[in-house]
Tab-separated table of C-alpha atoms and ligand atoms in Angstrom:
chain	number	residue	atom	x	y	z
A	1	MET	CA	-0.224	-0.228	0.443
A	2	ALA	CA	1.108	3.906	-0.575
A	3	PRO	CA	2.285	5.965	2.132
A	4	ILE	CA	-0.640	8.572	2.342
A	5	ALA	CA	0.475	12.213	2.733
A	6	LEU	CA	-2.127	14.960	3.552
A	7	VAL	CA	-1.186	18.727	2.112
A	8	THR	CA	-3.069	21.875	3.137
A	9	GLY	CA	-3.632	24.690	0.872
A	10	ALA	CA	-2.111	22.424	-1.457
A	11	SER	CA	-4.613	24.344	-4.539
A	12	SER	CA	-1.127	26.451	-5.284
A	13	GLY	CA	1.885	27.713	-4.745
A	14	ILE	CA	4.244	26.110	-1.789
A	15	GLY	CA	1.058	23.145	-0.763
A	16	ALA	CA	0.570	22.669	-4.843
A	17	ALA	CA	4.469	21.885	-5.684
A	18	THR	CA	4.806	20.488	-2.279
A	19	ALA	CA	1.967	17.534	-3.570
A	20	ARG	CA	3.347	16.965	-6.709
A	21	ARG	CA	6.921	16.341	-5.393
A	22	LEU	CA	5.230	13.876	-2.639
A	23	ALA	CA	3.746	11.994	-5.314
A	24	GLU	CA	6.612	11.291	-7.227
A	25	ASP	CA	7.757	9.985	-4.458
A	26	GLY	CA	5.029	7.466	-4.346
A	27	TYR	CA	2.706	8.931	-1.947
A	28	GLU	CA	-0.484	8.723	-2.357
A	29	VAL	CA	-1.504	12.385	-2.075
A	30	VAL	CA	-4.322	13.968	-0.548
A	31	VAL	CA	-4.638	17.741	-1.875
A	32	ALA	CA	-6.899	19.902	0.320
A	33	ALA	CA	-8.295	23.483	0.243
A	34	ARG	CA	-11.145	25.545	-0.223
A	35	ARG	CA	-11.187	25.883	-3.840
A	36	GLY	CA	-11.883	22.094	-4.641
A	37	ILE	CA	-12.435	22.712	-8.195
A	38	ARG	CA	-8.043	23.571	-8.115
A	39	CYS	CA	-7.696	20.583	-5.836
A	40	GLU	CA	-9.443	18.078	-7.915
A	41	GLN	CA	-7.574	19.316	-11.232
A	42	LEU	CA	-4.604	18.634	-8.942
A	43	ALA	CA	-5.411	15.477	-8.123
A	44	GLU	CA	-6.055	13.886	-10.904
A	45	GLU	CA	-2.431	15.521	-12.769
A	46	ILE	CA	-0.923	13.632	-9.838
A	47	GLY	CA	-3.027	10.873	-9.332
A	48	GLY	CA	-4.884	11.707	-5.824
A	49	ARG	CA	-7.611	12.562	-4.126
A	50	ALA	CA	-9.240	15.908	-4.025
A	51	LEU	CA	-10.376	17.491	-0.324
A	52	ARG	CA	-12.245	20.578	0.359
A	53	LEU	CA	-11.004	22.240	3.106
A	54	ASP	CA	-11.036	24.668	5.458
A	55	VAL	CA	-8.480	24.688	8.265
A	56	THR	CA	-10.587	27.544	10.283
A	57	ASP	CA	-14.358	26.140	9.953
A	58	GLU	CA	-14.162	23.357	12.611
A	59	ARG	CA	-16.514	20.759	10.678
A	60	SER	CA	-14.735	21.072	8.077
A	61	VAL	CA	-11.384	19.851	9.876
A	62	ASP	CA	-13.900	17.357	11.425
A	63	ALA	CA	-14.657	15.600	8.082
A	64	LEU	CA	-10.905	14.692	7.646
A	65	VAL	CA	-10.862	11.962	10.633
A	66	GLU	CA	-13.610	10.177	8.380
A	67	ALA	CA	-12.138	10.929	4.988
A	68	VAL	CA	-8.292	10.273	6.352
A	69	PRO	CA	-8.381	7.562	8.959
A	70	ARG	CA	-4.628	6.279	8.146
A	71	LEU	CA	-1.959	9.123	7.385
A	72	ASP	CA	1.954	9.014	7.339
A	73	VAL	CA	3.030	12.813	6.361
A	74	LEU	CA	1.195	16.239	7.227
A	75	VAL	CA	1.828	18.776	5.381
A	76	ASN	CA	0.404	22.019	7.295
A	77	ASN	CA	1.146	24.761	5.030
A	78	ALA	CA	-2.857	25.922	4.339
A	79	GLY	CA	-1.566	30.137	5.340
A	80	ALA	CA	-2.036	33.847	4.627
A	81	ALA	CA	-0.693	37.231	5.632
A	82	LEU	CA	-3.656	40.008	4.822
A	83	GLY	CA	-2.148	43.701	4.749
A	84	ALA	CA	0.995	45.383	4.748
A	85	GLU	CA	0.078	47.892	6.824
A	86	SER	CA	1.875	49.540	9.725
A	87	VAL	CA	1.350	48.298	13.576
A	88	GLU	CA	-0.028	51.869	13.775
A	89	GLY	CA	-2.397	52.089	11.054
A	90	ALA	CA	-3.467	48.048	11.301
A	91	ASP	CA	-7.246	46.265	11.317
A	92	PRO	CA	-7.041	44.135	15.150
A	93	GLU	CA	-9.773	41.875	12.732
A	94	ASP	CA	-6.845	41.534	9.953
A	95	TRP	CA	-4.444	40.299	12.880
A	96	GLN	CA	-6.931	38.213	14.301
A	97	ARG	CA	-7.834	36.654	10.899
A	98	MET	CA	-4.135	35.530	10.152
A	99	TYR	CA	-4.300	34.617	14.156
A	100	ASP	CA	-7.359	32.264	12.795
A	101	LEU	CA	-5.650	30.443	9.964
A	102	ASN	CA	-2.357	30.257	10.533
A	103	VAL	CA	-2.555	29.229	14.108
A	104	ILE	CA	-5.475	27.881	14.876
A	105	GLY	CA	-5.986	26.238	11.806
A	106	THR	CA	-3.150	24.638	12.059
A	107	LEU	CA	-3.921	23.565	15.450
A	108	ARG	CA	-6.904	22.157	14.321
A	109	VAL	CA	-5.827	20.226	11.791
A	110	VAL	CA	-2.546	18.766	13.726
A	111	GLN	CA	-5.258	17.534	16.623
A	112	ALA	CA	-7.381	15.751	14.116
A	113	MET	CA	-5.001	13.824	12.615
A	114	LEU	CA	-2.759	12.599	15.286
A	115	PRO	CA	-4.912	9.831	15.721
A	116	ALA	CA	-4.335	8.639	11.848
A	117	LEU	CA	-0.353	9.279	12.223
A	118	ARG	CA	-0.593	7.383	14.984
A	119	ALA	CA	-2.580	4.461	13.292
A	120	GLU	CA	0.014	3.901	11.193
A	121	GLY	CA	2.246	3.427	13.968
A	122	GLY	CA	4.009	7.239	13.686
A	123	GLY	CA	4.383	9.577	10.758
A	124	THR	CA	6.227	13.341	9.971
A	125	ILE	CA	4.446	16.135	10.499
A	126	VAL	CA	5.321	18.872	8.570
A	127	THR	CA	4.283	22.903	8.953
A	128	VAL	CA	5.522	25.243	6.747
A	129	THR	CA	5.843	28.688	8.840
A	130	SER	CA	8.643	31.477	7.603
A	131	THR	CA	11.633	33.191	8.496
A	132	ALA	CA	8.842	35.925	9.457
A	133	GLY	CA	8.525	33.479	12.172
A	134	SER	CA	11.606	34.495	14.080
A	135	VAL	CA	12.492	37.675	12.697
A	136	ALA	CA	10.142	40.946	12.093
A	137	TYR	CA	9.526	43.161	9.341
A	138	GLU	CA	8.138	47.081	8.874
A	139	GLY	CA	4.501	46.119	7.755
A	140	GLY	CA	4.349	42.575	8.877
A	141	GLY	CA	3.471	42.665	12.061
A	142	GLY	CA	0.122	40.866	12.098
A	143	TYR	CA	1.736	38.228	9.588
A	144	CYS	CA	4.967	37.946	11.705
A	145	ALA	CA	3.053	37.767	15.240
A	146	SER	CA	0.827	34.495	13.419
A	147	LYS	CA	3.975	32.724	12.225
A	148	PHE	CA	5.915	33.438	15.562
A	149	GLY	CA	2.752	31.937	17.441
A	150	GLU	CA	3.002	28.878	15.009
A	151	ARG	CA	6.507	28.203	15.054
A	152	ALA	CA	5.664	27.898	18.640
A	153	LEU	CA	3.018	25.848	18.490
A	154	VAL	CA	5.638	23.496	16.329
A	155	ASP	CA	8.328	23.977	19.157
A	156	THR	CA	6.268	23.029	21.855
A	157	LEU	CA	4.550	19.302	19.740
A	158	ARG	CA	8.112	19.225	18.977
A	159	LEU	CA	8.952	18.308	22.700
A	160	GLU	CA	5.730	16.892	23.623
A	161	LEU	CA	6.034	14.131	21.180
A	162	SER	CA	9.534	13.581	21.380
A	163	GLY	CA	9.850	9.654	22.752
A	164	HIS	CA	6.530	9.024	20.521
A	165	PRO	CA	7.575	7.487	16.613
A	166	VAL	CA	6.263	11.723	14.559
A	167	ARG	CA	8.426	13.851	13.738
A	168	VAL	CA	7.798	17.458	13.601
A	169	ILE	CA	9.553	19.267	11.116
A	170	ASP	CA	9.417	22.936	10.696
A	171	ILE	CA	10.168	24.309	6.613
A	172	ALA	CA	10.866	28.329	7.192
A	173	PRO	CA	10.962	29.386	3.870
A	174	GLY	CA	12.183	33.010	3.424
A	175	MET	CA	10.569	35.040	-0.207
A	176	VAL	CA	9.252	32.702	-2.364
A	177	LYS	CA	7.747	33.769	-5.605
A	178	THR	CA	3.941	32.204	-5.460
A	179	GLU	CA	0.407	32.961	-7.509
A	180	GLY	CA	-0.936	33.887	-4.191
A	181	PHE	CA	1.344	34.944	-1.509
A	182	ALA	CA	1.464	38.529	-2.478
A	183	LEU	CA	-1.321	39.375	-3.904
A	184	THR	CA	-2.984	38.152	-0.455
A	185	ARG	CA	-0.727	40.074	1.201
A	186	TYR	CA	-1.336	43.498	-1.311
A	187	ARG	CA	-5.254	42.943	-1.071
A	188	GLY	CA	-5.762	41.740	-4.725
A	189	ASP	CA	-3.480	44.413	-5.709
A	190	GLU	CA	-0.862	43.066	-8.217
A	191	ALA	CA	1.019	46.203	-9.263
A	192	ALA	CA	1.820	45.850	-5.571
A	193	ALA	CA	2.479	42.092	-5.429
A	194	LYS	CA	5.110	42.476	-8.206
A	195	ARG	CA	6.709	44.795	-7.301
A	196	VAL	CA	7.105	42.901	-4.024
A	197	TYR	CA	9.720	40.595	-5.931
A	198	GLU	CA	11.188	43.123	-7.650
A	199	GLY	CA	13.760	44.020	-4.384
A	200	VAL	CA	14.906	40.503	-4.576
A	201	ASP	CA	17.021	38.419	-6.735
A	202	SER	CA	15.590	35.276	-7.832
A	203	PRO	CA	13.250	34.329	-4.843
A	204	LEU	CA	13.035	30.765	-4.252
A	205	THR	CA	10.142	29.377	-6.558
A	206	ALA	CA	6.670	26.860	-4.558
A	207	GLU	CA	9.381	23.786	-5.974
A	208	ASP	CA	12.840	25.043	-4.129
A	209	VAL	CA	10.646	24.853	-0.967
A	210	ALA	CA	8.770	21.405	-1.610
A	211	GLU	CA	12.370	20.001	-2.641
A	212	CYS	CA	13.531	20.716	0.848
A	213	ILE	CA	10.075	19.199	2.500
A	214	GLY	CA	10.273	16.314	0.048
A	215	PHE	CA	14.245	15.735	1.114
A	216	ALA	CA	13.106	15.974	5.043
A	217	CYS	CA	10.289	13.546	4.631
A	218	GLY	CA	12.446	10.791	2.922
A	219	LEU	CA	14.851	10.864	5.265
A	220	PRO	CA	14.836	7.542	7.257
A	221	LEU	CA	12.175	8.062	10.425
A	222	HIS	CA	14.972	8.206	12.886
A	223	VAL	CA	15.970	11.374	11.686
A	224	ASN	CA	14.096	14.571	12.439
A	225	VAL	CA	15.097	17.937	11.005
A	226	ASP	CA	13.571	20.222	13.488
A	227	ARG	CA	13.906	23.702	11.320
A	228	LEU	CA	15.231	24.185	7.990
A	229	VAL	CA	15.346	27.663	7.018
A	230	VAL	CA	15.412	28.169	3.741
A	231	ARG	CA	15.835	31.747	1.733
A	232	PRO	CA	16.787	33.287	-1.616
A	233	LEU	CA	20.782	33.345	-1.677
A	234	ALA	CA	19.835	37.456	-2.235
A	235	GLN	CA	17.870	37.703	0.914
A	236	ALA	CA	19.502	39.471	4.051
B	301	LIG	P1	-0.572	30.285	-1.736
B	301	LIG	O1	-1.070	31.977	-1.555
B	301	LIG	O2	0.088	30.728	-3.340
B	301	LIG	O3	-1.051	29.354	-1.329
B	301	LIG	C1	-1.726	29.549	-0.004
B	301	LIG	C2	-2.527	28.329	0.034
B	301	LIG	O4	-3.218	28.342	1.028
B	301	LIG	C3	-3.533	28.423	-0.882
B	301	LIG	O5	-4.212	27.036	-1.366
B	301	LIG	C4	-5.259	28.489	-0.380
B	301	LIG	O6	-5.939	27.902	-0.359
B	301	LIG	C5	-4.884	27.816	1.085
B	301	LIG	N1	-5.650	28.465	2.375
B	301	LIG	C6	-5.803	29.908	2.397
B	301	LIG	N2	-6.624	29.737	3.777
B	301	LIG	C7	-7.302	28.323	3.401
B	301	LIG	C8	-8.293	27.937	4.299
B	301	LIG	N3	-9.059	28.533	5.236
B	301	LIG	N4	-8.160	26.466	4.449
B	301	LIG	C9	-7.730	26.198	3.967
B	301	LIG	N5	-7.025	26.556	3.020
B	301	LIG	C10	-6.399	27.656	3.026
B	301	LIG	O7	0.908	31.037	-0.850
B	301	LIG	P2	1.852	30.591	-0.538
B	301	LIG	O8	2.182	28.919	-1.170
B	301	LIG	O9	3.018	31.216	-1.124
B	301	LIG	O10	1.881	30.278	0.675
B	301	LIG	C11	1.694	28.935	1.059
B	301	LIG	C12	2.709	28.734	2.962
B	301	LIG	O11	3.850	29.421	2.728
B	301	LIG	C13	1.684	29.767	4.220
B	301	LIG	O12	1.741	29.219	4.899
B	301	LIG	C14	2.826	30.706	3.540
B	301	LIG	O13	2.879	32.235	5.011
B	301	LIG	C15	3.787	29.498	3.924
B	301	LIG	N6	4.966	30.852	3.099
B	301	LIG	C16	5.222	31.533	2.314
B	301	LIG	C17	6.163	32.642	1.823
B	301	LIG	C18	6.740	33.643	0.257
B	301	LIG	O14	7.161	34.005	-0.089
B	301	LIG	N7	5.174	33.008	-0.561
B	301	LIG	C19	7.028	32.488	2.532
B	301	LIG	C20	7.273	31.702	3.406
B	301	LIG	C21	6.249	31.178	4.330
B	301	LIG	P3	-7.297	28.328	-1.372
B	301	LIG	O15	-7.780	29.794	-1.138
B	301	LIG	O16	-8.129	27.281	-2.133
B	301	LIG	O17	-7.999	27.557	0.119
């Protein structure tokens, strides 16, 4: 039987590239996100399974338990930055939404899927945090606060699961040129989203990050890559 991987936020960007990478490695991949049609198209392309999932919706996450009863690799990738305002000018509701998505969404999925990982005798939990989970930047206060929080969740989980056969891996990318991330950050303003990448020569691609995830998951099960920071050479 093929090992099973669940990738959240797999309808675009890093999640889609990771789903493709893990399928190449022989996983049966469950492609999950809110945009069901995209998930179905990708699942068809890679011979996987599509699942409509909103990680901020308790019932949607609960449905995962039945849909994915056994699991070898969980990739917590769903996430977003909303807005680029200063701390002084930020809307607290945006911060709340980022916390709900990037921290509580990850928490819910981990809680829901731990029994399925244990059902296989153990497995791997990868979470795509960010370099924004350890270094703040101007205009990124709410996103950084949520990614610092997500990183704390991952570090705590690793401590609590030590001695159990579940690896907890933090993949922390710097700037990655993806379809949706900058556009969401600038609320659909395509020109502003484009400018983000002008400052950095050769940002990472989604495939670069997927390669790191594939590498960490491909190591023997007794090897835990705690945290892998990956950034473009040109990004300080
Ligand atoms: P994309 O916008 O391309 O991908 C984000 C994915 O998250 C989409 O598939 C989206 O799918 C999904 N998503 C958003 N909200 C939800 C939700 N409520 N429930 C389920 N899925 C959701 O951006 P990236 O690929 O760049 O981002 C992926 C991850 O990488 C994020 O966690 C981001 O914080 C992190 N990251 C990105 C960096 C970058 O520079 N791009 C740098 C460091 C980290 P849908 O809308 O269909 O639900």
